[in-house]
Coordinates of C-alpha atoms and ligand atoms in Angstrom, one line a residue:
X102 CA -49.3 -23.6 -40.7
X103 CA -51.2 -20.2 -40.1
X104 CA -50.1 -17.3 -41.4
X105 CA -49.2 -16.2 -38.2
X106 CA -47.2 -18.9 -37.5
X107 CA -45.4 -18.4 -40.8
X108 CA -44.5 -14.7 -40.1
X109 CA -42.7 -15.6 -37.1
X110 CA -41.0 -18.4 -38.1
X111 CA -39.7 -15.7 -40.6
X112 CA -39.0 -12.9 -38.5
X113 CA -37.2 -15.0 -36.4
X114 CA -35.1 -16.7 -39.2
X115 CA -34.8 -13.2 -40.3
X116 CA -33.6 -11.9 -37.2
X117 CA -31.0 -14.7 -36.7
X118 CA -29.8 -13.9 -40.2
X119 CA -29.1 -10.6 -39.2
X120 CA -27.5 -11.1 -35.7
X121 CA -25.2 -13.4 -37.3
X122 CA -24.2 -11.1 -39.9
X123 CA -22.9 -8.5 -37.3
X124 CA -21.9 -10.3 -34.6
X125 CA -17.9 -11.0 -33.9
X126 CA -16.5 -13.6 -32.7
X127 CA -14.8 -12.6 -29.2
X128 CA -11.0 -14.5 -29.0
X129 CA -11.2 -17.9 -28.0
X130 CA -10.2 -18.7 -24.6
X131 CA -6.7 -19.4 -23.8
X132 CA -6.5 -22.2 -21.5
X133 CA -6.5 -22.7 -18.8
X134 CA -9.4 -20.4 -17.5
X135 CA -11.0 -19.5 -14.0
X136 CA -13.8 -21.2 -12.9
X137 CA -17.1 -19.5 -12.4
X138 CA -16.1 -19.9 -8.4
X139 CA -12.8 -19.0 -9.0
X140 CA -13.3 -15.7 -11.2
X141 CA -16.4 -14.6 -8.3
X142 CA -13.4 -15.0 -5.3
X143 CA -10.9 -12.9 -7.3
X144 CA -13.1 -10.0 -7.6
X145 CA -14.2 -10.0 -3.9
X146 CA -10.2 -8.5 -4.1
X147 CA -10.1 -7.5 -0.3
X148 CA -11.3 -9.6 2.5
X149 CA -10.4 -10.1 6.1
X150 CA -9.1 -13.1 8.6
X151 CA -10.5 -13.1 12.4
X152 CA -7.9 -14.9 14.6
X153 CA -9.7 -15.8 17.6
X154 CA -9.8 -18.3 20.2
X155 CA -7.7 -19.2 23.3
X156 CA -5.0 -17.6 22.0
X157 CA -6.4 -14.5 22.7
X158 CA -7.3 -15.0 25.9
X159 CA -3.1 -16.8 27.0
X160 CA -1.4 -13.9 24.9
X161 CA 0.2 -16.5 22.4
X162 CA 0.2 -17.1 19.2
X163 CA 0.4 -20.8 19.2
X164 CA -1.6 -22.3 22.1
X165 CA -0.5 -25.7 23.3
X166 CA -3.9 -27.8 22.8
X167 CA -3.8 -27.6 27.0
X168 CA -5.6 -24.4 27.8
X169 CA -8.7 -24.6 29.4
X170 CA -11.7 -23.7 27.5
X171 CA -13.0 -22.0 30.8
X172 CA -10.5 -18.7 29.7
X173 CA -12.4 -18.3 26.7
X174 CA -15.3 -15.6 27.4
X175 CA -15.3 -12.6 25.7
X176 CA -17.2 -9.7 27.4
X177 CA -18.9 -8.0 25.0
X178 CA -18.3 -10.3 21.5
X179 CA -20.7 -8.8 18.8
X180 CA -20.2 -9.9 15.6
X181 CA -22.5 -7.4 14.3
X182 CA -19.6 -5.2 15.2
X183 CA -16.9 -6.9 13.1
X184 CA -19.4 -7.0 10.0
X185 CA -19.6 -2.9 10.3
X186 CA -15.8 -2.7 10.4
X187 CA -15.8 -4.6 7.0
X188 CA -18.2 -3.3 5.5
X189 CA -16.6 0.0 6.3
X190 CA -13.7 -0.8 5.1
X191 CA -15.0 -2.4 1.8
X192 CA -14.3 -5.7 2.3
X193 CA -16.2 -8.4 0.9
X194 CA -15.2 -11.5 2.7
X195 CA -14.3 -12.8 6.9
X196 CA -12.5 -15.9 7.3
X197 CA -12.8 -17.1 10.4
X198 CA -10.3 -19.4 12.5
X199 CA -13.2 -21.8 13.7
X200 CA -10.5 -24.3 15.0
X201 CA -6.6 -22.9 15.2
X202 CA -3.7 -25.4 16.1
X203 CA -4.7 -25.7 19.8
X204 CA -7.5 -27.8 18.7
X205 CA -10.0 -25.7 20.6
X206 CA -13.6 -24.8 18.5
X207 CA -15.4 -21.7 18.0
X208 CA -18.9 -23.9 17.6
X209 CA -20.4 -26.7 19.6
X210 CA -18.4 -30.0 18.1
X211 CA -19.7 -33.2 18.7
X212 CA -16.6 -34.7 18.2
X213 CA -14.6 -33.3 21.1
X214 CA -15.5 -31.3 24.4
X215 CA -12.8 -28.9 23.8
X216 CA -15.0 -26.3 22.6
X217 CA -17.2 -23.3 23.3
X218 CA -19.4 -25.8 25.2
X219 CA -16.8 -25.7 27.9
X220 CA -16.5 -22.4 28.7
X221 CA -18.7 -19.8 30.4
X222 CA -19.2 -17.3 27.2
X223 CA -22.8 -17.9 27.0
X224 CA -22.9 -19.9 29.6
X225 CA -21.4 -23.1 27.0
X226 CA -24.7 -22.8 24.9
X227 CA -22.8 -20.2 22.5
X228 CA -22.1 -21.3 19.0
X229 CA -19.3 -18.6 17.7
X230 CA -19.2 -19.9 14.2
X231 CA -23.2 -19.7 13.9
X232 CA -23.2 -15.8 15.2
X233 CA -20.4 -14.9 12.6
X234 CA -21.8 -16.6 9.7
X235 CA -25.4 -15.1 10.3
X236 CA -23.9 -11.7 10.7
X237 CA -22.0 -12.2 7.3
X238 CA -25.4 -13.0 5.5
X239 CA -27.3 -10.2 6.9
X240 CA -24.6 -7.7 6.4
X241 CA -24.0 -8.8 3.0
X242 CA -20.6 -10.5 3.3
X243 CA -19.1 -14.5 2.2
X244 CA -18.0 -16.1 4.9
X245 CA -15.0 -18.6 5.0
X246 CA -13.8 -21.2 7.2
X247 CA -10.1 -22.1 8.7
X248 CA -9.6 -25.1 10.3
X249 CA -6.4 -26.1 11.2
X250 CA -5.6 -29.7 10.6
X251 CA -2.7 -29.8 13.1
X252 CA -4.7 -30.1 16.0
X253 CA -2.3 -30.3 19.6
X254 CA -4.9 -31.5 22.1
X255 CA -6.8 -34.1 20.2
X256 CA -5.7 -37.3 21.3
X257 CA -5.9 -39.5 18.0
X258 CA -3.2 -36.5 16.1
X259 CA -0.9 -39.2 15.3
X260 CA -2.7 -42.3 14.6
X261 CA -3.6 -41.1 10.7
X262 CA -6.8 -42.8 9.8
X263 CA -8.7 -42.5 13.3
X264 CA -7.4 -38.3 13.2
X265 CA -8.3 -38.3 9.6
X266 CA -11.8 -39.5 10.0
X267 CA -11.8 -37.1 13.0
X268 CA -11.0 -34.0 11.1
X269 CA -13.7 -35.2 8.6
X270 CA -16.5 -35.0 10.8
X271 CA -15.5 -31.5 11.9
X272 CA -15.0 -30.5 8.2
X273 CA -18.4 -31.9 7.4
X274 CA -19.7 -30.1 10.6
X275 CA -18.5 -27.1 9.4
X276 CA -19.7 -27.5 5.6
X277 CA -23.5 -28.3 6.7
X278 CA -24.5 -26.2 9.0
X279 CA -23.5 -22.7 8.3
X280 CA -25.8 -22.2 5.1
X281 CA -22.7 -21.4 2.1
X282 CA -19.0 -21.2 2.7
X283 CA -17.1 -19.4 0.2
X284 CA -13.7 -20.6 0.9
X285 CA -12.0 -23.5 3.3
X286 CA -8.3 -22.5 4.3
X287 CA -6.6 -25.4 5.3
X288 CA -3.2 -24.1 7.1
X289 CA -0.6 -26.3 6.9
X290 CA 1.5 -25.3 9.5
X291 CA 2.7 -28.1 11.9
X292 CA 5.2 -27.8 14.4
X293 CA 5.8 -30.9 16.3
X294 CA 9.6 -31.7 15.6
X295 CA 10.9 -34.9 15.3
X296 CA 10.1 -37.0 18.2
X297 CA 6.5 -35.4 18.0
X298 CA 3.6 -37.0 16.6
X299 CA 3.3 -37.6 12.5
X300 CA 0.2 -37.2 11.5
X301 CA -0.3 -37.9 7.3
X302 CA -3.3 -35.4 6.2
X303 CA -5.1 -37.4 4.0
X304 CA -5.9 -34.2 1.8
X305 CA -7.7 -35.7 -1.0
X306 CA -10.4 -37.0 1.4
X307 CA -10.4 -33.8 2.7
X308 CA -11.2 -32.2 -0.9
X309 CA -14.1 -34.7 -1.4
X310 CA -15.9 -33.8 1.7
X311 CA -15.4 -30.2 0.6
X312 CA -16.3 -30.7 -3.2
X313 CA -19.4 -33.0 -1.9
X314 CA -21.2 -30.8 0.6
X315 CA -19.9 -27.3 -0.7
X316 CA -19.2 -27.4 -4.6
X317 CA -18.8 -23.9 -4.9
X318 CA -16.4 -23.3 -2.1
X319 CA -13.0 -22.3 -2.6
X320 CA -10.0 -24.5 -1.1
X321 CA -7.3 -23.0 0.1
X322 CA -3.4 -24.0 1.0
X323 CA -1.8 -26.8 -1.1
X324 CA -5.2 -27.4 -2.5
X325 CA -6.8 -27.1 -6.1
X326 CA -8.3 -23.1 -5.6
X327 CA -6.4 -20.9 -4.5
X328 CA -2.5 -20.8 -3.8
X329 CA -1.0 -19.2 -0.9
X330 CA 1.7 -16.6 -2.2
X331 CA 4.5 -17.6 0.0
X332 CA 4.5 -15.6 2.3
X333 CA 2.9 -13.7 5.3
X334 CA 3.6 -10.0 4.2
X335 CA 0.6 -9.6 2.1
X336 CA 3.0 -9.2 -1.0
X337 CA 3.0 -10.9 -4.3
X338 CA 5.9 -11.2 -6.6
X339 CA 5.9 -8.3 -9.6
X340 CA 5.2 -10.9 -12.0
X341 CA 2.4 -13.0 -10.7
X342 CA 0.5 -15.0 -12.7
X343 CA -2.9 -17.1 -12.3
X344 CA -1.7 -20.1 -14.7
X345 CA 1.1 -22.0 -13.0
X346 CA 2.3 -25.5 -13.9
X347 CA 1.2 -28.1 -12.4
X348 CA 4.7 -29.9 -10.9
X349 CA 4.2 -33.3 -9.5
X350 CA 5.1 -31.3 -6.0
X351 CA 1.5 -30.1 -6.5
X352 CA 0.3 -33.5 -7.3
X353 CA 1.3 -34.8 -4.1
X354 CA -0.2 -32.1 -2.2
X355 CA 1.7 -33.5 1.4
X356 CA 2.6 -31.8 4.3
X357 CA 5.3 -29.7 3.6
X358 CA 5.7 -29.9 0.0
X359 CA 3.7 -26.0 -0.3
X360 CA 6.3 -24.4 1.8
X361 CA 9.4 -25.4 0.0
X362 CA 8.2 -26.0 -3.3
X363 CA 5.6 -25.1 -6.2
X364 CA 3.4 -23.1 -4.4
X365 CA 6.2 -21.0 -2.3
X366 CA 7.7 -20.6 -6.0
X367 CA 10.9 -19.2 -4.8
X368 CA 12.6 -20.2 -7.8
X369 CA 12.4 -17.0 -10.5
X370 CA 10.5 -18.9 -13.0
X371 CA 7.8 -20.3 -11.0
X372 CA 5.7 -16.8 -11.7
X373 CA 7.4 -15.8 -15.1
X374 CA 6.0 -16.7 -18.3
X375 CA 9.0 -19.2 -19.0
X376 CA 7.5 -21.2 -17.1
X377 CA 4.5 -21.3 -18.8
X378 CA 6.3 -22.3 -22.1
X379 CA 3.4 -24.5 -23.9
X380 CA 5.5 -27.1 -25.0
X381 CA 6.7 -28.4 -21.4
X382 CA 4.5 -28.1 -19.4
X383 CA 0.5 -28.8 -18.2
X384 CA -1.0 -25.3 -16.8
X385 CA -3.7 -24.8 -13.9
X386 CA -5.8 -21.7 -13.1
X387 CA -4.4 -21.2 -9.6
X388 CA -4.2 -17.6 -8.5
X389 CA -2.6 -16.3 -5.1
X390 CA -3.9 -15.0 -1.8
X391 CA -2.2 -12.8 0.2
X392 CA -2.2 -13.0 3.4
X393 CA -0.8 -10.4 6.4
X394 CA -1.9 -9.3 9.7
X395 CA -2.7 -5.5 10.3
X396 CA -1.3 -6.4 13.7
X397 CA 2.5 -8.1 14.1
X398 CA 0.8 -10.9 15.5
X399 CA -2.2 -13.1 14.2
X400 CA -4.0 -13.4 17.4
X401 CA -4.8 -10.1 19.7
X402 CA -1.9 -9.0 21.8
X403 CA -2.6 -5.7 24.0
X404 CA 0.7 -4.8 23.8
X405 CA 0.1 -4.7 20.0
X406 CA -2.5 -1.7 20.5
X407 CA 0.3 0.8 19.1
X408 CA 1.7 -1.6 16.5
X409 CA -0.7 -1.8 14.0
X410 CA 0.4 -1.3 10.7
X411 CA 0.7 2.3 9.3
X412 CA -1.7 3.8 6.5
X413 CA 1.3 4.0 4.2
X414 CA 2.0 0.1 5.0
X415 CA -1.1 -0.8 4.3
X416 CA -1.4 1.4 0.8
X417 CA 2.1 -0.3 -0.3
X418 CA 0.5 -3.7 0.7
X419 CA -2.8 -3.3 -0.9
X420 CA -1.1 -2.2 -4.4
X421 CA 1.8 -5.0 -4.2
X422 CA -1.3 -7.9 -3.8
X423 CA -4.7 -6.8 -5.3
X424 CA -2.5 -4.5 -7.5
X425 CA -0.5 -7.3 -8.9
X426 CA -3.3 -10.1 -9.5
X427 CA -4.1 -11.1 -5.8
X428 CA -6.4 -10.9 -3.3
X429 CA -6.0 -9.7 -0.1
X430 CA -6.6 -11.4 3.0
X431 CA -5.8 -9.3 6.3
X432 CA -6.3 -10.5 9.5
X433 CA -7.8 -8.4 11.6
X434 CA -7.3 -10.0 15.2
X435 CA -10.8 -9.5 17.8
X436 CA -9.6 -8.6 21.5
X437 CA -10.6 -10.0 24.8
X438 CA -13.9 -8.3 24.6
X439 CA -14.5 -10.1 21.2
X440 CA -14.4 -6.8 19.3
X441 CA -12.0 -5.5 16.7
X442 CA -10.2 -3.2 18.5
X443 CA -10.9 0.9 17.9
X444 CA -7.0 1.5 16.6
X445 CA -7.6 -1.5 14.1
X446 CA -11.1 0.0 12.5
X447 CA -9.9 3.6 12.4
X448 CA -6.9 2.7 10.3
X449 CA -9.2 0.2 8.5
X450 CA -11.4 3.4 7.4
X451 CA -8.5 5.3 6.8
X452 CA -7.3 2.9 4.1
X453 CA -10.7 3.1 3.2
X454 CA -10.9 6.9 2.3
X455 CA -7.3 6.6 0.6
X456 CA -8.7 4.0 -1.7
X457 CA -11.6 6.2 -2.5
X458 CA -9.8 9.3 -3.1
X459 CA -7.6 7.6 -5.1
X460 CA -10.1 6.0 -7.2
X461 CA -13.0 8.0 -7.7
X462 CA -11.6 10.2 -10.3
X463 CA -10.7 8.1 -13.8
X464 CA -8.9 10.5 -15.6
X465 CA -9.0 8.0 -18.4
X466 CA -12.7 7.7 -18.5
X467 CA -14.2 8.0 -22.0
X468 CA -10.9 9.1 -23.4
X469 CA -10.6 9.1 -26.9
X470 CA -8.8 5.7 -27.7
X471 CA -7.6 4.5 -31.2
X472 CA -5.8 1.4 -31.1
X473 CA -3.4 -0.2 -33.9
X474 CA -5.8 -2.8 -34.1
X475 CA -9.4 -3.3 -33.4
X476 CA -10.9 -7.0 -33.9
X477 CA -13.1 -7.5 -37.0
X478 CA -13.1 -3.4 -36.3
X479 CA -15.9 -4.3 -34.6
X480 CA -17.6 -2.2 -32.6
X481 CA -18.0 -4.5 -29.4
X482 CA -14.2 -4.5 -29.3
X483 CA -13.6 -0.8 -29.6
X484 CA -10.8 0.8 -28.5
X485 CA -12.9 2.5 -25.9
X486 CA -14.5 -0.4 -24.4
X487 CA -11.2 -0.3 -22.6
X488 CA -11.9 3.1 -21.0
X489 CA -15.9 2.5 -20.1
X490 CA -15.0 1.5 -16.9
X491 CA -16.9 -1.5 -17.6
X492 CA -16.2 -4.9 -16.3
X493 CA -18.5 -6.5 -19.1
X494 CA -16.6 -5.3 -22.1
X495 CA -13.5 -5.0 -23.6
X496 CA -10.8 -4.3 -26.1
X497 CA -9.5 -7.1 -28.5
X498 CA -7.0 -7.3 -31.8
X499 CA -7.4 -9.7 -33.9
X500 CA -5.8 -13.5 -33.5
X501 CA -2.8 -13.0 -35.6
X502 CA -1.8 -9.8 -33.3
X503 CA 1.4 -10.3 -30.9
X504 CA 2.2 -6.3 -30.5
X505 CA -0.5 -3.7 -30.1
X506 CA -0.7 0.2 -29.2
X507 CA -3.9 1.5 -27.4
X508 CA -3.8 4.9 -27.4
X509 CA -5.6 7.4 -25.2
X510 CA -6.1 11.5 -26.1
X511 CA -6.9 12.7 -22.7
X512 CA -8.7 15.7 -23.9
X513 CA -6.0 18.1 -21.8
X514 CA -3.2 17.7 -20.2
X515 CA -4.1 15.8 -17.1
X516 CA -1.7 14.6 -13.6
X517 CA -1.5 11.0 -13.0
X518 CA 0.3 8.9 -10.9
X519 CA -1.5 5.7 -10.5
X520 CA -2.1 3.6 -13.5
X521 CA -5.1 0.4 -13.6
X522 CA -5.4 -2.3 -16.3
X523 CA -7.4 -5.4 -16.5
X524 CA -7.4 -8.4 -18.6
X525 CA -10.6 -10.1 -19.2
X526 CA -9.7 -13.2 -17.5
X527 CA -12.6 -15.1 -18.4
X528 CA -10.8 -15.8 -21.5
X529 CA -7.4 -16.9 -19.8
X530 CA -3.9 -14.5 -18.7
X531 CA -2.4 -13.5 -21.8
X532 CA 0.0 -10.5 -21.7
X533 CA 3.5 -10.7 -20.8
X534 CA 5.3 -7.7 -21.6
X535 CA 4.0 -4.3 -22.0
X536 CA 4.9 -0.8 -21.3
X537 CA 3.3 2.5 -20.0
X538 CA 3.9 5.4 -21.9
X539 CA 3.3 9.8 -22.2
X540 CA 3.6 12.3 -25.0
X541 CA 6.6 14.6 -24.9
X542 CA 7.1 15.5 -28.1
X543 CA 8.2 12.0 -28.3
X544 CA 7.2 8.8 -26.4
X545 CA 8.1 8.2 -22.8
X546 CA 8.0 5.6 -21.0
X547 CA 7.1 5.8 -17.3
X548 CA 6.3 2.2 -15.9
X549 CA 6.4 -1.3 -17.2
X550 CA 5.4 -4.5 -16.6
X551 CA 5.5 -8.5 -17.5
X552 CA 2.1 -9.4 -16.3
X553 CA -1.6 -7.9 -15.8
X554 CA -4.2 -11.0 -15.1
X555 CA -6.9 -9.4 -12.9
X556 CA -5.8 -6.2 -12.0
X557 CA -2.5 -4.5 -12.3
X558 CA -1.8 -1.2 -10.5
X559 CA 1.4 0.7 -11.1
X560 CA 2.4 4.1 -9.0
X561 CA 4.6 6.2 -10.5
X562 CA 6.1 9.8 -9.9
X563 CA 3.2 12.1 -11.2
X564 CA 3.2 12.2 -15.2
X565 CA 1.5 15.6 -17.2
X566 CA 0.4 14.5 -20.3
X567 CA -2.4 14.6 -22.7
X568 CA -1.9 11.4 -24.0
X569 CA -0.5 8.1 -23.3
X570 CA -0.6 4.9 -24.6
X571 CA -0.2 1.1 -23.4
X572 CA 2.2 -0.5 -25.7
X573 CA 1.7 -4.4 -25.7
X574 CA 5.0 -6.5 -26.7
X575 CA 4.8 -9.7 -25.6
X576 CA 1.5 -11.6 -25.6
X577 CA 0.4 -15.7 -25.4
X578 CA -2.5 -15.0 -27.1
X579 CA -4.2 -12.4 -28.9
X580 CA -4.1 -8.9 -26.2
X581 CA -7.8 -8.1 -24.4
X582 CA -7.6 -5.3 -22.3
X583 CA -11.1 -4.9 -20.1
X584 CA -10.0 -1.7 -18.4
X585 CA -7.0 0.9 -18.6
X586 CA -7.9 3.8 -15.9
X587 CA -5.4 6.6 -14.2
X588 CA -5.3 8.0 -11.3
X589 CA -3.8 10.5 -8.9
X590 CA -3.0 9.2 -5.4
X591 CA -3.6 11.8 -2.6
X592 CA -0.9 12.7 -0.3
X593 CA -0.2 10.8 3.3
Ligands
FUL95 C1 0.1 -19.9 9.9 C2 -0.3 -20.2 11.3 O1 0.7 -20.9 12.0 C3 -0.5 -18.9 12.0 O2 -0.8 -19.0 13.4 C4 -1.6 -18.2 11.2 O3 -2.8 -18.9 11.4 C5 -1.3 -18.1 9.8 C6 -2.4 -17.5 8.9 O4 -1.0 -19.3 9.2 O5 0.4 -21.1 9.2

């Protein structure tokens, strides 16, 4: 061996040596965990639904599968034009109904007629899924896919295996030839009563095709991704956390089952931490998605130009779902023109410049923060790796700790009203009960809370203090906080 050889064989033995000697071991993750796909969709935190199709051109929100495709031919469509409203507004993701209930397709099917290729919008050469897909990718955005699998005007709905294989080949359609799909939402609404057709969904199938062309897509509905939150407000419950139990309700994944059971989670416990009791029950990653229109209705309704939802609506609905461990997925419904209407984007931007006023001053940032326990006092989990504003690093106690304080000295006395804290959910969804607290010659507390996951936001009546503190008492594993920021809200 050369000499040179020799020294670097040592220097790197020696360096190894030494990296091990300071290096802490970060907490082991609590299961179960986020996916790589799934942790990536939770911080896109604010995307947006387009509703459009025949619907928009009859007035209704649930077409009949009998419309013509002839009404469909919007005047001025740009999607260029929808990408700039979401970008605008800061949102990272459009969903786009490619095929609602009436069966009728935004792109060229081969598998039916009822499509684009019937009507005169681009004189039945248009492909509306290709144009909003490329638009996404050059303007930066994911782009997501809903296709409805009730379906009123194809003929096999009803005869399971023949619609089955149908809605296959549309899926697989779908899946190949608009470059990456983020997310899949499979609705499962289906309204034909009694004497109408029964269709079974052969979901699993569905999956497969999904997990075979697109493996990094998300599936939403009763699927294994991402649960819907139960219902169409935009709001998620005050405790809502990303580990649920698996029931066999979710097993089954039927028709049905999502609205009344597991993932509706009506009953108390389904979001609470006794439900998560370790000794009863199997866990799954499955965090919610909340979705609302900005408009009453899904689909574009002129005489919805004066109903869209109000800034302060908005605000209360974006803090009650990505400010309580959801994403949020508004629908933003394109009018007959094929454009998102003026009174939608300006309230949009609105939101927008809320958001940012609210957010660009962290009065927490680079606090001083002591904590009543640092792991392995180590420096990588510090305190203040909770107030870097960092999404990369974070604080951590050691395993045996149940109850922690992390303390911040503002420096002066500061105004607050808005409080933000983070778990590192990487390594699972671990606190359950904590409390907010200010300095007043004693401790007071001024918000609480039984879950954090991704993001927690509290609002609060504005506090004066120089220094608060984030009292953890309940905790599944050992407590990480990635980030613990405050804020003061402007005024409407
Ligand atoms: C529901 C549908 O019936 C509505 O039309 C809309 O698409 C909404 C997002 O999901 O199930």
């Amino acid at each position: 061996m050369s000499l040179y050889r020799f020294l670097f064989r040592f220097f790197v033995l020696y360096m190894w040596i030494g990296i091990s000697a300071f290096a802490a071991e970060a907490p082991k993750p609590l299961f179960p965990i986020p996916s790589q796909a799934q942790l990536a969709w939770q911080e896109l935190e604010y995307i947006a639904f387009a509703h459009f199709g025949v619907n928009t051109f009859t007035n209704r929100e649930w077409g009949n599968g009998n419309e013509d495709p002839a009404i469909f031919n919007p005047t001025e469509f740009d999607a260029k034009q929808w990408v700039q409203v979401l970008n605008d507004a800061g949102m990272k993701m459009l969903i786009l109904t490619a095929k609602h209930h009436d069966g009728f397709c935004l792109w060229p099917s081969q598998y039916t007629d009822h499509s684009v290729k019937k009507s005169p919008w681009r004189n039945g050469k248009g492909d509306m899924v290709r144009e909003v897909a490329d638009a996404c990718r050059e303007g930066g955005l994911k782009f997501g896919v809903y296709l409805s699998p009730w379906d009123r005007n194809q003929p096999s709905y009803g005869n399971s295996p023949v619609y089955n294989q149908f809605f296959r080949n549309q899926l697989m359609e779908l899946l190949t030839n608009y470059g990456e799909i983020t997310e899949v939402w499979f609705d499962g609404a289906c309204g034909e009563g009694p004497n109408g057709k029964r269709q079974v969904y052969d979901w699993d199938s569905y999956y497969t095709v999904v997990r075979r062309l697109q493996p990094q897509a998300l599936i939403f509905g009763c699927g294994p991704d991402i649960r819907w939150v139960g219902n169409e407000s935009g709001v998620a419950r005050e405790t809502e956390w990303s580990v649920q139990v698996v029931t066999p309700e979710i097993r089954k994944r039927q028709w049905g089952e999502h609205q009344n059971g597991f993932v509706n989670g009506k009953g108390a416990d389904f979001a609470h931490r006794t439900a998560i009791n370790p000794k009863k029950h199997e866990f799954m990653w499955y965090p919610a998605e909340c979705d609302v229109s900005i408009r009453p209705g899904w689909f574009y309704h002129p005489d919805q130009d004066d109903k869209v939802k109000s800034l302060e609506h908005l605000v209360d609905i974006y803090f009650k779902s990505v400010g309580r461990n959801g994403v949020l997925l508004l629908n933003l419904p394109p009018d007959k023109r094929g454009l998102i209407h003026e009174n939608d984007a300006q309230r949009l931007r609105e939101l927008r410049a809320f958001l940012d006023e609210t957010f660009k001053t962290d009065l927490a940032l680079d606090a001083t923060a002591t904590a009543s326990n640092g792991r392995d006092n180590h420096p990588y989990f510090d305190p203040k790796q909770a107030v870097d504003s960092s999404r990369h690093t974070y604080w951590a106690t050691d395993d045996s700790v149940t109850n922690a304080v992390l303390e911040l000295h503002l420096g002066d006395v500061k105004q607050f009203n808005c409080c933000l804290l983070q778990e590192p959910i990487a390594l699972g969804q671990r606190v359950y009960e904590y409390s907010l607290q200010y300095w007043v010659g004693g401790w007071q507390k001024f918000a609480r809370g039984t879950t954090i996951g991704y993001k927690r936001l509290h609002r609060f009546p504005d506090v004066k203090a120089a220094r608060v503190r984030l009292v953890i008492s309940g905790t599944r594993a050992c407590p990480a906080i990635q980030n613990f920021g405050l804020f003061q809200m402007p005024e409407f």
